PDB file of C-alpha atoms in Angstrom:
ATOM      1  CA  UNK K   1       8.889 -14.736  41.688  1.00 58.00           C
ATOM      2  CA  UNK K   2       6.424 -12.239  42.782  1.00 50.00           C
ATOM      3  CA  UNK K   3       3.501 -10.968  41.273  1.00 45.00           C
ATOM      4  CA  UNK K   4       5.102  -8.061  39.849  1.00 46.00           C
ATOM      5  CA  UNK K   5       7.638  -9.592  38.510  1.00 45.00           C
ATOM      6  CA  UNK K   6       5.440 -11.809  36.407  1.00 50.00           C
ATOM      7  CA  UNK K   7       3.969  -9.047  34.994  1.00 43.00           C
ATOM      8  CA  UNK K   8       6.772  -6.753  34.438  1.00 46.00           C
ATOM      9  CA  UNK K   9       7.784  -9.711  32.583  1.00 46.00           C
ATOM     10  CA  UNK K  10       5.081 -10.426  30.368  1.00 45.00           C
ATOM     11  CA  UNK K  11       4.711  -6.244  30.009  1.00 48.00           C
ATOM     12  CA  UNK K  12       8.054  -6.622  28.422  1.00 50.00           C
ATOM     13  CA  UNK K  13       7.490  -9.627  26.264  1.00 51.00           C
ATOM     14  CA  UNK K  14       4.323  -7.861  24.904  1.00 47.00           C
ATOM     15  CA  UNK K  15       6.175  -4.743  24.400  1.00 49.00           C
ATOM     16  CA  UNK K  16       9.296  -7.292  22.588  1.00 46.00           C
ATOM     17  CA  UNK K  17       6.539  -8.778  20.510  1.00 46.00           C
ATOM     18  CA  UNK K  18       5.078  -5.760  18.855  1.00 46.00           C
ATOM     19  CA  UNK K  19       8.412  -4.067  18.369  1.00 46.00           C
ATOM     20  CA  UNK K  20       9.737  -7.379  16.271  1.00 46.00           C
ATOM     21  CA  UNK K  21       6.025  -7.777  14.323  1.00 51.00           C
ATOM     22  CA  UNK K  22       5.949  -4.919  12.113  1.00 52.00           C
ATOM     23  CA  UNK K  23       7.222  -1.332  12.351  1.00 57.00           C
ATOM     24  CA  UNK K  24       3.240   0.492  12.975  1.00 60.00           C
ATOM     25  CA  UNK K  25      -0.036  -0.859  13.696  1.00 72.00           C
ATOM     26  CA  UNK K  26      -2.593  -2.172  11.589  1.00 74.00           C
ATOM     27  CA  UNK K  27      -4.701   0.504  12.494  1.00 83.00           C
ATOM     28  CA  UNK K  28      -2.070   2.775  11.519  1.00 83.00           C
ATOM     29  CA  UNK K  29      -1.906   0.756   8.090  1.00 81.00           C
ATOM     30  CA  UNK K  30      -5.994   0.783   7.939  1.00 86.00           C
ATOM     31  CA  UNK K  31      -5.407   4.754   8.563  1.00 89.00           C
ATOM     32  CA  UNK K  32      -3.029   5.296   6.256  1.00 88.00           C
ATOM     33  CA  UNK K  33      -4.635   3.619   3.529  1.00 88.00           C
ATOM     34  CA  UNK K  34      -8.442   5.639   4.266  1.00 93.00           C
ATOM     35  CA  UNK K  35      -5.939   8.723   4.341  1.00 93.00           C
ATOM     36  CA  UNK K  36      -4.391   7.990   0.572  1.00 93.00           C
ATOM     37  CA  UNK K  37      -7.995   6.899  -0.935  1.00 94.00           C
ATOM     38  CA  UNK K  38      -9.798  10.416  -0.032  1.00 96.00           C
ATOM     39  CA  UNK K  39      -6.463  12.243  -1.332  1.00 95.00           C
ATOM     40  CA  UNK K  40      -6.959   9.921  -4.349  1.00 96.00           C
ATOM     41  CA  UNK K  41     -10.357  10.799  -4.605  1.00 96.00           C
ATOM     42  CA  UNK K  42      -9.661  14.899  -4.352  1.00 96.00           C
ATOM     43  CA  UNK K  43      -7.137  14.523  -7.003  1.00 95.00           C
ATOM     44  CA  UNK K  44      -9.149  12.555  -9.181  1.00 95.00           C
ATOM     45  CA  UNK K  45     -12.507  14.944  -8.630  1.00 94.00           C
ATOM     46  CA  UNK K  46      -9.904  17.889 -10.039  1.00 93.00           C
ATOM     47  CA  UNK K  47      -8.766  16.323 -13.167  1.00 87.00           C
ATOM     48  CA  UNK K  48     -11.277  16.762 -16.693  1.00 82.00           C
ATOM     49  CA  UNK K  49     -12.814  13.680 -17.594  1.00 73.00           C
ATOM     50  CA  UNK K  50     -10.796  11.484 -20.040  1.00 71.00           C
ATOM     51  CA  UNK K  51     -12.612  11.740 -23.956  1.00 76.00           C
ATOM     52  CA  UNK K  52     -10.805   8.608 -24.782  1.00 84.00           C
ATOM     53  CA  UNK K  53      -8.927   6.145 -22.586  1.00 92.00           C
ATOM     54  CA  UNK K  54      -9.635   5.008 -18.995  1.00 94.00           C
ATOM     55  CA  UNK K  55     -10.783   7.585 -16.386  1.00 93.00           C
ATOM     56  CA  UNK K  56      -8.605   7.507 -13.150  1.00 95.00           C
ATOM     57  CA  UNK K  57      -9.453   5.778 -10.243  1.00 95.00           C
ATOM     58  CA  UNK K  58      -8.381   4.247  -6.712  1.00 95.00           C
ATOM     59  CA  UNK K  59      -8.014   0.379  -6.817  1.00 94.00           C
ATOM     60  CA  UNK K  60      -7.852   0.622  -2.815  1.00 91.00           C
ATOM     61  CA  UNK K  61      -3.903   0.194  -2.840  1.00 90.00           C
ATOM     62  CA  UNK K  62      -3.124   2.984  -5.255  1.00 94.00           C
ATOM     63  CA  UNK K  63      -4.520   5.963  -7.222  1.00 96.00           C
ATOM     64  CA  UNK K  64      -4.487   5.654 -11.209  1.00 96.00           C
ATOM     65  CA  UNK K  65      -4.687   8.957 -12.907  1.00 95.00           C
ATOM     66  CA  UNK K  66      -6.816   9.242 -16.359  1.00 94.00           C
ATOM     67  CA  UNK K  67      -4.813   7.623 -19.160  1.00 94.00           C
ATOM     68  CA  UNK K  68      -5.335   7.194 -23.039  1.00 93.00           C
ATOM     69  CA  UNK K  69      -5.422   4.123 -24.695  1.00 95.00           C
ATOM     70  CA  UNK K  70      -1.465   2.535 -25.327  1.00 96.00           C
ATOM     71  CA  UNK K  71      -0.186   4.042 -22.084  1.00 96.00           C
ATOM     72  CA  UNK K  72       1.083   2.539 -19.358  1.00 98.00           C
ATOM     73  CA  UNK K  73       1.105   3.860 -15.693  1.00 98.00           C
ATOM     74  CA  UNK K  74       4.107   3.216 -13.537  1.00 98.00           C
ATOM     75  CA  UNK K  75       3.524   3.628  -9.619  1.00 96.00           C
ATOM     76  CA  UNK K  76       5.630   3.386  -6.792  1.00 94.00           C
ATOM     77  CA  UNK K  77       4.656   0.593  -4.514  1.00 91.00           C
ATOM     78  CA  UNK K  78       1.677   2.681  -1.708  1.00 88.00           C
ATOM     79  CA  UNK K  79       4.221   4.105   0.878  1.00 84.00           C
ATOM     80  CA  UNK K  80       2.277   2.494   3.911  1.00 82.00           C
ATOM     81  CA  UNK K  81       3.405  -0.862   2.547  1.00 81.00           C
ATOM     82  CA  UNK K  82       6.815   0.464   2.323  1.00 80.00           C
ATOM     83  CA  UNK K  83       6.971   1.569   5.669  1.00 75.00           C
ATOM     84  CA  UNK K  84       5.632  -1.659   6.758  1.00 77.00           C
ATOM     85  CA  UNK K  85       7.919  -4.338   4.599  1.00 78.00           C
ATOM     86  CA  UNK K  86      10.380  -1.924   3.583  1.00 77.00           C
ATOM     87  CA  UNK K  87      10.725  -3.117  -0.145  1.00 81.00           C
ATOM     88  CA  UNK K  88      10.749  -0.796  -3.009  1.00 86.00           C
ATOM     89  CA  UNK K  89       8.672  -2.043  -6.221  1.00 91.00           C
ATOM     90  CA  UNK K  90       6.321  -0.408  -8.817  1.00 95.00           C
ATOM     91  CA  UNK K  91       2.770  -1.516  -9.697  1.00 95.00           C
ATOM     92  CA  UNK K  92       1.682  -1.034 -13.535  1.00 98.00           C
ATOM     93  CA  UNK K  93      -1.069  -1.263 -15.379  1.00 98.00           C
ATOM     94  CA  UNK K  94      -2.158  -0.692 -19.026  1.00 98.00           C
ATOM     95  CA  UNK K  95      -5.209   1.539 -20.048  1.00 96.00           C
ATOM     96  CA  UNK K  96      -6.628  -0.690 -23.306  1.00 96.00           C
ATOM     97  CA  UNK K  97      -9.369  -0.320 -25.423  1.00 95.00           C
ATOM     98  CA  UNK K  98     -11.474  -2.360 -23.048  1.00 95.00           C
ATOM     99  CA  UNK K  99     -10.361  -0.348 -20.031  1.00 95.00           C
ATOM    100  CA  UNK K 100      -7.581  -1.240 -17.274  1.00 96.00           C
ATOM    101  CA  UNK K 101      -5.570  -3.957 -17.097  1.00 97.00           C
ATOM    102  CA  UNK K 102      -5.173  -5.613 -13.840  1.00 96.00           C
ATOM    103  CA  UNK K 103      -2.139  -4.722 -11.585  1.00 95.00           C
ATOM    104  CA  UNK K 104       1.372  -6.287 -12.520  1.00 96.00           C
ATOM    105  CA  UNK K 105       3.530  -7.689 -11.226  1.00 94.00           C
ATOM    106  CA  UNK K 106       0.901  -9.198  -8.409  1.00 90.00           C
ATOM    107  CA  UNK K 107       1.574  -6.699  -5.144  1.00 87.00           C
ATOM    108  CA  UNK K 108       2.724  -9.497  -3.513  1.00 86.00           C
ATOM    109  CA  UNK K 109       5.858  -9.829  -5.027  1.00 88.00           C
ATOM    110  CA  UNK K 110       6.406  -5.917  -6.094  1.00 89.00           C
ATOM    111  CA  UNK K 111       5.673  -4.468  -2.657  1.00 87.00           C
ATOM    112  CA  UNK K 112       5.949  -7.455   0.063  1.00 81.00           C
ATOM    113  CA  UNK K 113       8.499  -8.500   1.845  1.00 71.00           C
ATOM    114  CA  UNK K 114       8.337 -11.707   4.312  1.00 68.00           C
ATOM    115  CA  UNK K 115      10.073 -10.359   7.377  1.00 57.00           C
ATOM    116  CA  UNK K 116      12.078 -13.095   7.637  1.00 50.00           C
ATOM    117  CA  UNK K 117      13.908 -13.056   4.186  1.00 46.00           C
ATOM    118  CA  UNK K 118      17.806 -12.602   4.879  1.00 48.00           C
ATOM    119  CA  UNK K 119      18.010  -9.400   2.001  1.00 47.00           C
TER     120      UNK K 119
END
């Protein structure tokens, strides 16, 4: 087999191998992500501050908007991760009297999806 052969071969495995790992680039993820965290930021800048509650903010997966105490915030799963593993879930949290509650359920099950599951 020549030369060129060999690496129109491995061109196309490479090619095969990055089609069949994930649908765009981690730098396309890492760019996506920077892109939603400044419009998080802009939106948050334009709301009034929050007299009572918990005061919005970006968690670096999703953007929380100023909430008083009792509520609870319902959020689509980021859309870069939906793009990526293609399952649809929401993130919650609660704003308390001590301020946020963490994330539930954990991202990892709401939003990820191992590539190899059969659903």
């Amino acid at each position: 087999m020549s030369f060129t052969h060999r690496l129109a071969l491995l061109l196309l495995g490479f090619s095969f191998i990055h089609t069949v790992s994930g649908r765009f680039s981690r730098c396309q993820l890492q760019w996506e992500m920077q892109r939603a965290r400044t419009e998080c930021r802009t939106q948050l800048q334009q709301q009034p501050p929050s007299p009572a509650g918990c005061d919005g903010e970006w968690d670096n997966v999703s953007c929380w908007r100023s909430a008083a105490v009792g509520e609870v915030l319902t959020l689509p799963c980021p859309s870069p991760f939906l793009l990526l593993f293609g399952k649809n879930g929401n993130l919650s949290r609660n704003c308390t009297e001590s301020g946020w509650s963490d994330v539930y359920p954990v991202i990892t099950v709401a939003c990820y999806s191992d590539i190899t599951d059969s659903e």
